[in-house]
Amino acid sequence: MTTDFDATRRAFDLPEGIIYLDGNSLGPLPRGVAERLARTVGDEWGRMLITGWNRAGWIGLPARVGDRIARLVGAEPGSVVMGDTLSIKVYQALASALEMNPTRRVILSDTGNFPSDLYIAEGLARTIGPDVRVRLVEPEDLADALDESVAVLLVTEVDYRTGRRHDMAPLIARAQGLGVLTVWDLAHSAGAFPVHLAACNADFAVGCTYKYLNGGPGAPAFIYVAPRHQDRARPALSGWMGHEAPFAFDLDYRPAADVERMRVGTPPILHLAALDAALDVWDDVDLDDLRARSLELGDLFIRLVEADCPDLTLATPRDPAHRGSQVSFRHPQGYAIMQALIAQGVIGDFRAPDILRFGFTPLYVSLEDVRQAAATLGRVMRDRLWDRPEFRRPVGRAVT
């Protein structure tokens, strides 16, 4: 192993006394981000004013940051661009793929997909017309459900609740053998383990950057368009930044010749600057090392929790090849248990109806963190620390 995970841990500003196992929901603050933001605000926005678009290179930031993410998801240079939210990028990818497969009217996805992706798919189908529909099957049935009526396969590679991982390469191969285009949501993949978009011959992919990539709350999403599709994928959201000549202000839209056509509006420069700084830590990380350490952390947690917490049921696949970088357990009182655990200084999260979810991010989570977290969870269960009124789920409140 060539990656120094002690060094990467020092690159984060972690609160004292907290074990943070929720980076699969929101990554912690990298130390270089605050300095970068201060420079962007003070020296660039403050001093350069509007000239910062050229002098500070703001206008090219979505593409430059996109290329940095491309390395982490196994994409070709010039195939990833930043901007907007993940939901918008899902919409763009789906709309483009549907238009490229005009004789087919089915979007196929699975019941383990992130609900927001399904909402976007359903909304797009309603907009296009009653002949377009979303078909859902159980996750394990996706491959068998593919047929020549399907236009697009929409898959979140890692289930946000259980951490179950789809096998990208064979799904893409089967889909493309039937003339189906694929859209992959990498929200729980990018920065969690090696992704191989180009090697797997992916068509489209999208992802957020505030989880494993630590870009901060509201950090912009990315979209991947395979180079072979970039001249055919028409952007449904035809924004001025995706125009061939955005500053010509033509009244007619002409898409840019490459993935830049998937840009929509003015890029969020402060968010992109923060993300750009957050990505610096990845310069010294080998993704195979990351995967090996991630599985080591997860396996240790499973072993310790199952030995000490017999009332918890493992929801994550036991086979490491079939899971991402999180481990989930089930319990009917999952919400109260998680609130009690957070009160003890171990931050994971809860997903309805009964999932306790823990993210294992080797950049800043150590083996000792895992041992302490498992011991604390054991104490919460053994002493029934969760069985208190303040930890019960209040009606109408957000679940975190």
mmCIF file of C-alpha atoms in Angstrom, residues 57-388:
data_model
loop_
_atom_site.group_PDB
_atom_site.id
_atom_site.type_symbol
_atom_site.label_atom_id
_atom_site.label_comp_id
_atom_site.label_asym_id
_atom_site.label_seq_id
_atom_site.Cartn_x
_atom_site.Cartn_y
_atom_site.Cartn_z
ATOM 1 C CA GLY A 57 -10.059 31.545 -14.638
ATOM 2 C CA TRP A 58 -13.574 31.201 -13.230
ATOM 3 C CA ILE A 59 -15.089 30.559 -16.646
ATOM 4 C CA GLY A 60 -13.098 27.350 -17.111
ATOM 5 C CA LEU A 61 -13.481 26.040 -13.571
ATOM 6 C CA PRO A 62 -16.364 23.603 -14.336
ATOM 7 C CA ALA A 63 -14.225 21.822 -16.935
ATOM 8 C CA ARG A 64 -11.003 21.876 -14.889
ATOM 9 C CA VAL A 65 -12.686 20.454 -11.806
ATOM 10 C CA GLY A 66 -14.525 17.991 -14.035
ATOM 11 C CA ASP A 67 -11.221 16.643 -15.305
ATOM 12 C CA ARG A 68 -10.022 16.156 -11.722
ATOM 13 C CA ILE A 69 -13.124 14.110 -10.961
ATOM 14 C CA ALA A 70 -12.771 12.211 -14.231
ATOM 15 C CA ARG A 71 -9.620 10.575 -12.867
ATOM 16 C CA LEU A 72 -11.534 9.356 -9.812
ATOM 17 C CA VAL A 73 -14.302 7.748 -11.857
ATOM 18 C CA GLY A 74 -12.195 6.272 -14.637
ATOM 19 C CA ALA A 75 -13.417 8.701 -17.299
ATOM 20 C CA GLU A 76 -11.662 10.082 -20.335
ATOM 21 C CA PRO A 77 -10.271 13.648 -20.163
ATOM 22 C CA GLY A 78 -12.834 16.133 -21.407
ATOM 23 C CA SER A 79 -15.809 13.902 -20.615
ATOM 24 C CA VAL A 80 -16.897 15.319 -17.232
ATOM 25 C CA VAL A 81 -18.222 18.797 -16.485
ATOM 26 C CA MET A 82 -19.513 20.411 -13.302
ATOM 27 C CA GLY A 83 -22.605 22.405 -12.488
ATOM 28 C CA ASP A 84 -26.058 22.511 -10.945
ATOM 29 C CA THR A 85 -27.499 19.814 -8.665
ATOM 30 C CA LEU A 86 -27.500 16.053 -9.010
ATOM 31 C CA SER A 87 -31.236 16.059 -9.765
ATOM 32 C CA ILE A 88 -30.668 18.395 -12.710
ATOM 33 C CA LYS A 89 -27.844 16.237 -14.010
ATOM 34 C CA VAL A 90 -30.045 13.125 -13.757
ATOM 35 C CA TYR A 91 -32.691 14.977 -15.773
ATOM 36 C CA GLN A 92 -30.181 16.020 -18.418
ATOM 37 C CA ALA A 93 -28.701 12.547 -18.832
ATOM 38 C CA LEU A 94 -32.098 10.828 -18.948
ATOM 39 C CA ALA A 95 -33.568 13.319 -21.405
ATOM 40 C CA SER A 96 -30.582 13.022 -23.735
ATOM 41 C CA ALA A 97 -30.590 9.225 -23.595
ATOM 42 C CA LEU A 98 -34.338 9.038 -24.289
ATOM 43 C CA GLU A 99 -33.986 11.301 -27.306
ATOM 44 C CA MET A 100 -31.139 9.145 -28.615
ATOM 45 C CA ASN A 101 -33.374 6.054 -28.408
ATOM 46 C CA PRO A 102 -36.579 7.501 -29.905
ATOM 47 C CA THR A 103 -38.389 4.266 -30.795
ATOM 48 C CA ARG A 104 -38.360 3.050 -27.170
ATOM 49 C CA ARG A 105 -40.459 4.439 -24.332
ATOM 50 C CA VAL A 106 -39.384 2.683 -21.107
ATOM 51 C CA ILE A 107 -37.014 3.933 -18.397
ATOM 52 C CA LEU A 108 -35.976 0.890 -16.368
ATOM 53 C CA SER A 109 -34.789 1.261 -12.778
ATOM 54 C CA ASP A 110 -34.967 -0.608 -9.488
ATOM 55 C CA THR A 111 -36.732 -0.252 -6.155
ATOM 56 C CA GLY A 112 -33.413 0.328 -4.395
ATOM 57 C CA ASN A 113 -32.698 3.456 -6.406
ATOM 58 C CA PHE A 114 -32.552 6.810 -4.664
ATOM 59 C CA PRO A 115 -36.127 8.168 -4.620
ATOM 60 C CA SER A 116 -35.094 11.565 -5.990
ATOM 61 C CA ASP A 117 -33.761 9.910 -9.149
ATOM 62 C CA LEU A 118 -37.082 8.129 -9.577
ATOM 63 C CA TYR A 119 -38.993 11.373 -9.028
ATOM 64 C CA ILE A 120 -36.952 13.001 -11.795
ATOM 65 C CA ALA A 121 -37.571 10.042 -14.108
ATOM 66 C CA GLU A 122 -41.313 10.079 -13.417
ATOM 67 C CA GLY A 123 -41.517 13.853 -13.927
ATOM 68 C CA LEU A 124 -39.623 13.637 -17.201
ATOM 69 C CA ALA A 125 -41.887 10.821 -18.397
ATOM 70 C CA ARG A 126 -44.983 12.908 -17.617
ATOM 71 C CA THR A 127 -43.537 15.879 -19.472
ATOM 72 C CA ILE A 128 -42.748 13.878 -22.607
ATOM 73 C CA GLY A 129 -46.137 12.194 -22.732
ATOM 74 C CA PRO A 130 -48.236 9.215 -21.662
ATOM 75 C CA ASP A 131 -46.344 6.745 -23.856
ATOM 76 C CA VAL A 132 -43.180 7.108 -21.759
ATOM 77 C CA ARG A 133 -43.171 5.210 -18.481
ATOM 78 C CA VAL A 134 -40.864 4.222 -15.655
ATOM 79 C CA ARG A 135 -40.669 0.497 -14.910
ATOM 80 C CA LEU A 136 -39.323 -0.607 -11.524
ATOM 81 C CA VAL A 137 -38.063 -4.077 -10.608
ATOM 82 C CA GLU A 138 -36.216 -5.501 -7.628
ATOM 83 C CA PRO A 139 -32.467 -4.714 -7.736
ATOM 84 C CA GLU A 140 -31.457 -8.313 -8.365
ATOM 85 C CA ASP A 141 -33.872 -8.524 -11.306
ATOM 86 C CA LEU A 142 -32.480 -5.614 -13.355
ATOM 87 C CA ALA A 143 -30.476 -7.686 -15.813
ATOM 88 C CA ASP A 144 -33.357 -10.060 -16.548
ATOM 89 C CA ALA A 145 -35.792 -7.138 -16.965
ATOM 90 C CA LEU A 146 -33.779 -5.618 -19.808
ATOM 91 C CA ASP A 147 -35.396 -6.065 -23.206
ATOM 92 C CA GLU A 148 -35.831 -4.227 -26.507
ATOM 93 C CA SER A 149 -38.649 -2.040 -25.145
ATOM 94 C CA VAL A 150 -36.237 -0.295 -22.744
ATOM 95 C CA ALA A 151 -34.699 2.982 -23.882
ATOM 96 C CA VAL A 152 -32.654 3.797 -20.777
ATOM 97 C CA LEU A 153 -31.411 1.896 -17.752
ATOM 98 C CA LEU A 154 -31.148 4.242 -14.746
ATOM 99 C CA VAL A 155 -29.032 2.772 -11.934
ATOM 100 C CA THR A 156 -27.584 4.111 -8.703
ATOM 101 C CA GLU A 157 -24.493 1.935 -8.408
ATOM 102 C CA VAL A 158 -24.587 1.729 -4.602
ATOM 103 C CA ASP A 159 -27.869 1.511 -2.690
ATOM 104 C CA TYR A 160 -28.018 4.513 -0.364
ATOM 105 C CA ARG A 161 -29.632 2.459 2.412
ATOM 106 C CA THR A 162 -27.928 -0.921 2.422
ATOM 107 C CA GLY A 163 -24.686 -0.253 0.559
ATOM 108 C CA ARG A 164 -25.444 -3.051 -1.924
ATOM 109 C CA ARG A 165 -23.410 -2.532 -5.094
ATOM 110 C CA HIS A 166 -24.497 -3.263 -8.655
ATOM 111 C CA ASP A 167 -21.905 -4.854 -10.942
ATOM 112 C CA MET A 168 -21.445 -2.142 -13.558
ATOM 113 C CA ALA A 169 -19.594 -3.931 -16.366
ATOM 114 C CA PRO A 170 -21.962 -6.869 -16.998
ATOM 115 C CA LEU A 171 -25.065 -4.685 -16.657
ATOM 116 C CA ILE A 172 -23.725 -2.247 -19.256
ATOM 117 C CA ALA A 173 -22.733 -5.079 -21.579
ATOM 118 C CA ARG A 174 -26.175 -6.710 -21.361
ATOM 119 C CA ALA A 175 -27.969 -3.391 -21.788
ATOM 120 C CA GLN A 176 -25.944 -2.335 -24.805
ATOM 121 C CA GLY A 177 -26.376 -5.773 -26.372
ATOM 122 C CA LEU A 178 -30.103 -5.000 -26.408
ATOM 123 C CA GLY A 179 -29.683 -1.427 -27.641
ATOM 124 C CA VAL A 180 -30.297 0.123 -24.197
ATOM 125 C CA LEU A 181 -28.424 3.238 -23.049
ATOM 126 C CA THR A 182 -27.314 3.450 -19.414
ATOM 127 C CA VAL A 183 -27.274 6.290 -16.882
ATOM 128 C CA TRP A 184 -25.285 5.650 -13.701
ATOM 129 C CA ASP A 185 -25.700 7.632 -10.486
ATOM 130 C CA LEU A 186 -22.328 7.602 -8.724
ATOM 131 C CA ALA A 187 -23.392 9.523 -5.602
ATOM 132 C CA HIS A 188 -22.158 6.714 -3.340
ATOM 133 C CA SER A 189 -19.374 5.563 -5.665
ATOM 134 C CA ALA A 190 -17.186 8.543 -6.590
ATOM 135 C CA GLY A 191 -14.487 8.746 -3.946
ATOM 136 C CA ALA A 192 -15.675 5.536 -2.268
ATOM 137 C CA PHE A 193 -13.899 3.013 -4.523
ATOM 138 C CA PRO A 194 -12.408 2.833 -8.027
ATOM 139 C CA VAL A 195 -14.962 3.432 -10.788
ATOM 140 C CA HIS A 196 -14.181 2.516 -14.405
ATOM 141 C CA LEU A 197 -16.589 4.391 -16.652
ATOM 142 C CA ALA A 198 -14.453 4.275 -19.783
ATOM 143 C CA ALA A 199 -13.333 0.681 -19.305
ATOM 144 C CA CYS A 200 -16.953 -0.403 -18.748
ATOM 145 C CA ASN A 201 -18.061 1.503 -21.872
ATOM 146 C CA ALA A 202 -20.577 3.588 -19.895
ATOM 147 C CA ASP A 203 -22.889 5.949 -21.760
ATOM 148 C CA PHE A 204 -23.807 8.564 -19.134
ATOM 149 C CA ALA A 205 -23.039 9.031 -15.459
ATOM 150 C CA VAL A 206 -23.813 11.654 -12.838
ATOM 151 C CA GLY A 207 -22.791 12.211 -9.245
ATOM 152 C CA CYS A 208 -22.681 14.598 -6.339
ATOM 153 C CA THR A 209 -19.539 15.930 -4.670
ATOM 154 C CA TYR A 210 -20.566 16.658 -1.081
ATOM 155 C CA LYS A 211 -20.268 13.053 0.112
ATOM 156 C CA TYR A 212 -17.007 11.150 -0.372
ATOM 157 C CA LEU A 213 -15.458 14.033 -2.343
ATOM 158 C CA ASN A 214 -15.932 16.443 0.598
ATOM 159 C CA GLY A 215 -16.980 19.468 -1.460
ATOM 160 C CA GLY A 216 -19.246 20.861 1.260
ATOM 161 C CA PRO A 217 -23.018 21.262 1.623
ATOM 162 C CA GLY A 218 -24.592 22.162 -1.693
ATOM 163 C CA ALA A 219 -21.451 21.374 -3.683
ATOM 164 C CA PRO A 220 -22.198 21.081 -7.419
ATOM 165 C CA ALA A 221 -22.833 17.813 -9.210
ATOM 166 C CA PHE A 222 -21.039 16.398 -12.238
ATOM 167 C CA ILE A 223 -22.142 14.740 -15.444
ATOM 168 C CA TYR A 224 -20.235 12.317 -17.666
ATOM 169 C CA VAL A 225 -21.019 11.868 -21.337
ATOM 170 C CA ALA A 226 -19.037 9.243 -23.210
ATOM 171 C CA PRO A 227 -16.971 10.881 -25.977
ATOM 172 C CA ARG A 228 -18.771 8.808 -28.623
ATOM 173 C CA HIS A 229 -22.076 10.445 -27.623
ATOM 174 C CA GLN A 230 -21.000 14.035 -27.150
ATOM 175 C CA ASP A 231 -22.034 15.220 -30.601
ATOM 176 C CA ARG A 232 -25.431 13.441 -30.366
ATOM 177 C CA ALA A 233 -26.518 14.083 -26.797
ATOM 178 C CA ARG A 234 -28.756 17.116 -27.087
ATOM 179 C CA PRO A 235 -29.086 19.008 -23.800
ATOM 180 C CA ALA A 236 -32.752 19.264 -22.815
ATOM 181 C CA LEU A 237 -31.851 22.206 -20.567
ATOM 182 C CA SER A 238 -30.371 24.475 -23.219
ATOM 183 C CA GLY A 239 -28.701 27.043 -21.012
ATOM 184 C CA TRP A 240 -26.448 29.815 -22.190
ATOM 185 C CA MET A 241 -23.301 28.278 -20.724
ATOM 186 C CA GLY A 242 -23.867 25.189 -22.870
ATOM 187 C CA HIS A 243 -24.038 27.276 -26.030
ATOM 188 C CA GLU A 244 -21.361 26.939 -28.693
ATOM 189 C CA ALA A 245 -20.602 30.665 -28.270
ATOM 190 C CA PRO A 246 -22.148 31.757 -24.961
ATOM 191 C CA PHE A 247 -20.981 35.366 -25.201
ATOM 192 C CA ALA A 248 -22.246 35.877 -28.736
ATOM 193 C CA PHE A 249 -25.762 36.036 -27.244
ATOM 194 C CA ASP A 250 -27.356 34.555 -30.350
ATOM 195 C CA LEU A 251 -31.122 34.209 -30.250
ATOM 196 C CA ASP A 252 -30.866 30.610 -31.506
ATOM 197 C CA TYR A 253 -29.291 27.838 -29.438
ATOM 198 C CA ARG A 254 -26.371 25.862 -30.829
ATOM 199 C CA PRO A 255 -24.889 23.305 -28.424
ATOM 200 C CA ALA A 256 -21.178 23.259 -27.704
ATOM 201 C CA ALA A 257 -19.264 20.563 -29.541
ATOM 202 C CA ASP A 258 -18.285 18.561 -26.454
ATOM 203 C CA VAL A 259 -19.397 17.808 -22.886
ATOM 204 C CA GLU A 260 -19.529 21.573 -22.272
ATOM 205 C CA ARG A 261 -22.984 21.457 -23.862
ATOM 206 C CA MET A 262 -24.204 19.962 -20.567
ATOM 207 C CA ARG A 263 -23.485 23.206 -18.756
ATOM 208 C CA VAL A 264 -26.641 25.196 -18.063
ATOM 209 C CA GLY A 265 -26.364 28.468 -16.153
ATOM 210 C CA THR A 266 -23.698 30.556 -14.465
ATOM 211 C CA PRO A 267 -21.434 28.238 -12.439
ATOM 212 C CA PRO A 268 -21.332 28.517 -8.614
ATOM 213 C CA ILE A 269 -17.765 29.759 -8.324
ATOM 214 C CA LEU A 270 -17.481 29.726 -4.525
ATOM 215 C CA HIS A 271 -18.720 26.139 -4.347
ATOM 216 C CA LEU A 272 -16.425 25.103 -7.172
ATOM 217 C CA ALA A 273 -13.442 26.757 -5.500
ATOM 218 C CA ALA A 274 -14.189 24.871 -2.284
ATOM 219 C CA LEU A 275 -14.512 21.594 -4.179
ATOM 220 C CA ASP A 276 -11.317 22.238 -6.130
ATOM 221 C CA ALA A 277 -9.427 22.673 -2.866
ATOM 222 C CA ALA A 278 -11.111 19.604 -1.351
ATOM 223 C CA LEU A 279 -9.919 17.478 -4.269
ATOM 224 C CA ASP A 280 -6.259 18.224 -3.489
ATOM 225 C CA VAL A 281 -6.140 15.364 -0.989
ATOM 226 C CA TRP A 282 -6.809 12.890 -3.802
ATOM 227 C CA ASP A 283 -3.550 13.754 -5.553
ATOM 228 C CA ASP A 284 -1.699 11.363 -3.229
ATOM 229 C CA VAL A 285 -4.349 8.626 -2.989
ATOM 230 C CA ASP A 286 -4.204 5.328 -4.852
ATOM 231 C CA LEU A 287 -7.798 4.224 -5.413
ATOM 232 C CA ASP A 288 -6.955 0.539 -5.052
ATOM 233 C CA ASP A 289 -5.422 1.324 -1.657
ATOM 234 C CA LEU A 290 -8.580 3.240 -0.790
ATOM 235 C CA ARG A 291 -10.748 0.248 -1.633
ATOM 236 C CA ALA A 292 -8.585 -2.187 0.317
ATOM 237 C CA ARG A 293 -8.610 -0.019 3.443
ATOM 238 C CA SER A 294 -12.345 0.683 3.096
ATOM 239 C CA LEU A 295 -13.137 -3.032 3.073
ATOM 240 C CA GLU A 296 -10.796 -3.597 6.014
ATOM 241 C CA LEU A 297 -12.643 -0.947 8.024
ATOM 242 C CA GLY A 298 -16.056 -2.296 7.067
ATOM 243 C CA ASP A 299 -15.176 -5.926 7.757
ATOM 244 C CA LEU A 300 -13.823 -5.016 11.188
ATOM 245 C CA PHE A 301 -16.969 -3.070 12.044
ATOM 246 C CA ILE A 302 -19.253 -5.916 10.971
ATOM 247 C CA ARG A 303 -17.287 -8.440 13.004
ATOM 248 C CA LEU A 304 -17.216 -6.329 16.166
ATOM 249 C CA VAL A 305 -20.864 -5.230 16.007
ATOM 250 C CA GLU A 306 -22.193 -8.715 15.316
ATOM 251 C CA ALA A 307 -20.186 -10.053 18.255
ATOM 252 C CA ASP A 308 -21.472 -7.396 20.670
ATOM 253 C CA CYS A 309 -24.921 -6.419 19.345
ATOM 254 C CA PRO A 310 -26.983 -9.555 18.606
ATOM 255 C CA ASP A 311 -30.179 -7.482 18.293
ATOM 256 C CA LEU A 312 -28.851 -5.701 15.195
ATOM 257 C CA THR A 313 -29.284 -7.371 11.802
ATOM 258 C CA LEU A 314 -26.764 -6.792 9.022
ATOM 259 C CA ALA A 315 -28.472 -5.156 6.018
ATOM 260 C CA THR A 316 -25.326 -4.791 3.889
ATOM 261 C CA PRO A 317 -24.085 -7.658 1.694
ATOM 262 C CA ARG A 318 -21.505 -9.664 3.568
ATOM 263 C CA ASP A 319 -19.523 -10.305 0.401
ATOM 264 C CA PRO A 320 -17.164 -7.295 0.017
ATOM 265 C CA ALA A 321 -17.439 -7.457 -3.776
ATOM 266 C CA HIS A 322 -21.132 -6.620 -3.503
ATOM 267 C CA ARG A 323 -20.959 -3.566 -1.266
ATOM 268 C CA GLY A 324 -19.764 0.014 -1.456
ATOM 269 C CA SER A 325 -18.023 1.855 1.360
ATOM 270 C CA GLN A 326 -20.776 1.772 3.972
ATOM 271 C CA VAL A 327 -22.236 -0.745 6.386
ATOM 272 C CA SER A 328 -25.863 -0.760 7.486
ATOM 273 C CA PHE A 329 -27.698 -2.588 10.253
ATOM 274 C CA ARG A 330 -31.420 -2.924 10.888
ATOM 275 C CA HIS A 331 -33.348 -2.507 14.134
ATOM 276 C CA PRO A 332 -36.986 -1.505 14.787
ATOM 277 C CA GLN A 333 -35.699 1.294 17.043
ATOM 278 C CA GLY A 334 -33.027 2.390 14.574
ATOM 279 C CA TYR A 335 -33.811 6.098 14.858
ATOM 280 C CA ALA A 336 -33.551 6.171 18.664
ATOM 281 C CA ILE A 337 -30.400 4.051 18.616
ATOM 282 C CA MET A 338 -28.709 6.408 16.178
ATOM 283 C CA GLN A 339 -29.662 9.484 18.219
ATOM 284 C CA ALA A 340 -28.222 7.866 21.344
ATOM 285 C CA LEU A 341 -25.042 6.941 19.474
ATOM 286 C CA ILE A 342 -24.626 10.501 18.203
ATOM 287 C CA ALA A 343 -25.060 11.752 21.771
ATOM 288 C CA GLN A 344 -22.103 9.508 22.682
ATOM 289 C CA GLY A 345 -19.885 11.136 20.030
ATOM 290 C CA VAL A 346 -20.229 8.643 17.159
ATOM 291 C CA ILE A 347 -21.988 10.193 14.151
ATOM 292 C CA GLY A 348 -23.685 7.877 11.692
ATOM 293 C CA ASP A 349 -27.160 8.350 10.284
ATOM 294 C CA PHE A 350 -30.600 6.770 10.000
ATOM 295 C CA ARG A 351 -32.669 5.894 6.939
ATOM 296 C CA ALA A 352 -36.319 4.940 7.186
ATOM 297 C CA PRO A 353 -37.753 2.642 8.166
ATOM 298 C CA ASP A 354 -35.111 0.904 10.281
ATOM 299 C CA ILE A 355 -31.588 1.405 8.878
ATOM 300 C CA LEU A 356 -28.562 2.517 10.914
ATOM 301 C CA ARG A 357 -26.016 3.592 8.320
ATOM 302 C CA PHE A 358 -22.249 3.980 8.760
ATOM 303 C CA GLY A 359 -19.812 5.292 6.135
ATOM 304 C CA PHE A 360 -16.182 4.194 6.114
ATOM 305 C CA THR A 361 -13.928 6.752 4.482
ATOM 306 C CA PRO A 362 -10.264 5.786 4.794
ATOM 307 C CA LEU A 363 -9.113 9.344 4.149
ATOM 308 C CA TYR A 364 -9.949 10.186 7.762
ATOM 309 C CA VAL A 365 -11.444 7.076 9.460
ATOM 310 C CA SER A 366 -8.955 4.787 11.196
ATOM 311 C CA LEU A 367 -9.095 1.234 12.499
ATOM 312 C CA GLU A 368 -9.068 2.632 16.038
ATOM 313 C CA ASP A 369 -12.067 4.819 15.178
ATOM 314 C CA VAL A 370 -13.909 1.685 14.090
ATOM 315 C CA ARG A 371 -13.053 -0.155 17.300
ATOM 316 C CA GLN A 372 -14.234 2.737 19.450
ATOM 317 C CA ALA A 373 -17.400 3.218 17.401
ATOM 318 C CA ALA A 374 -18.314 -0.457 17.661
ATOM 319 C CA ALA A 375 -17.649 -0.435 21.417
ATOM 320 C CA THR A 376 -19.843 2.644 21.853
ATOM 321 C CA LEU A 377 -22.646 1.074 19.819
ATOM 322 C CA GLY A 378 -22.340 -2.042 21.958
ATOM 323 C CA ARG A 379 -22.750 0.057 25.118
ATOM 324 C CA VAL A 380 -25.763 1.881 23.663
ATOM 325 C CA MET A 381 -27.416 -1.464 22.951
ATOM 326 C CA ARG A 382 -26.357 -3.291 26.104
ATOM 327 C CA ASP A 383 -27.408 -0.506 28.475
ATOM 328 C CA ARG A 384 -30.458 0.458 26.388
ATOM 329 C CA LEU A 385 -29.233 4.043 26.270
ATOM 330 C CA TRP A 386 -31.508 4.588 23.286
ATOM 331 C CA ASP A 387 -34.634 3.922 25.343
ATOM 332 C CA ARG A 388 -35.114 7.510 26.465
#
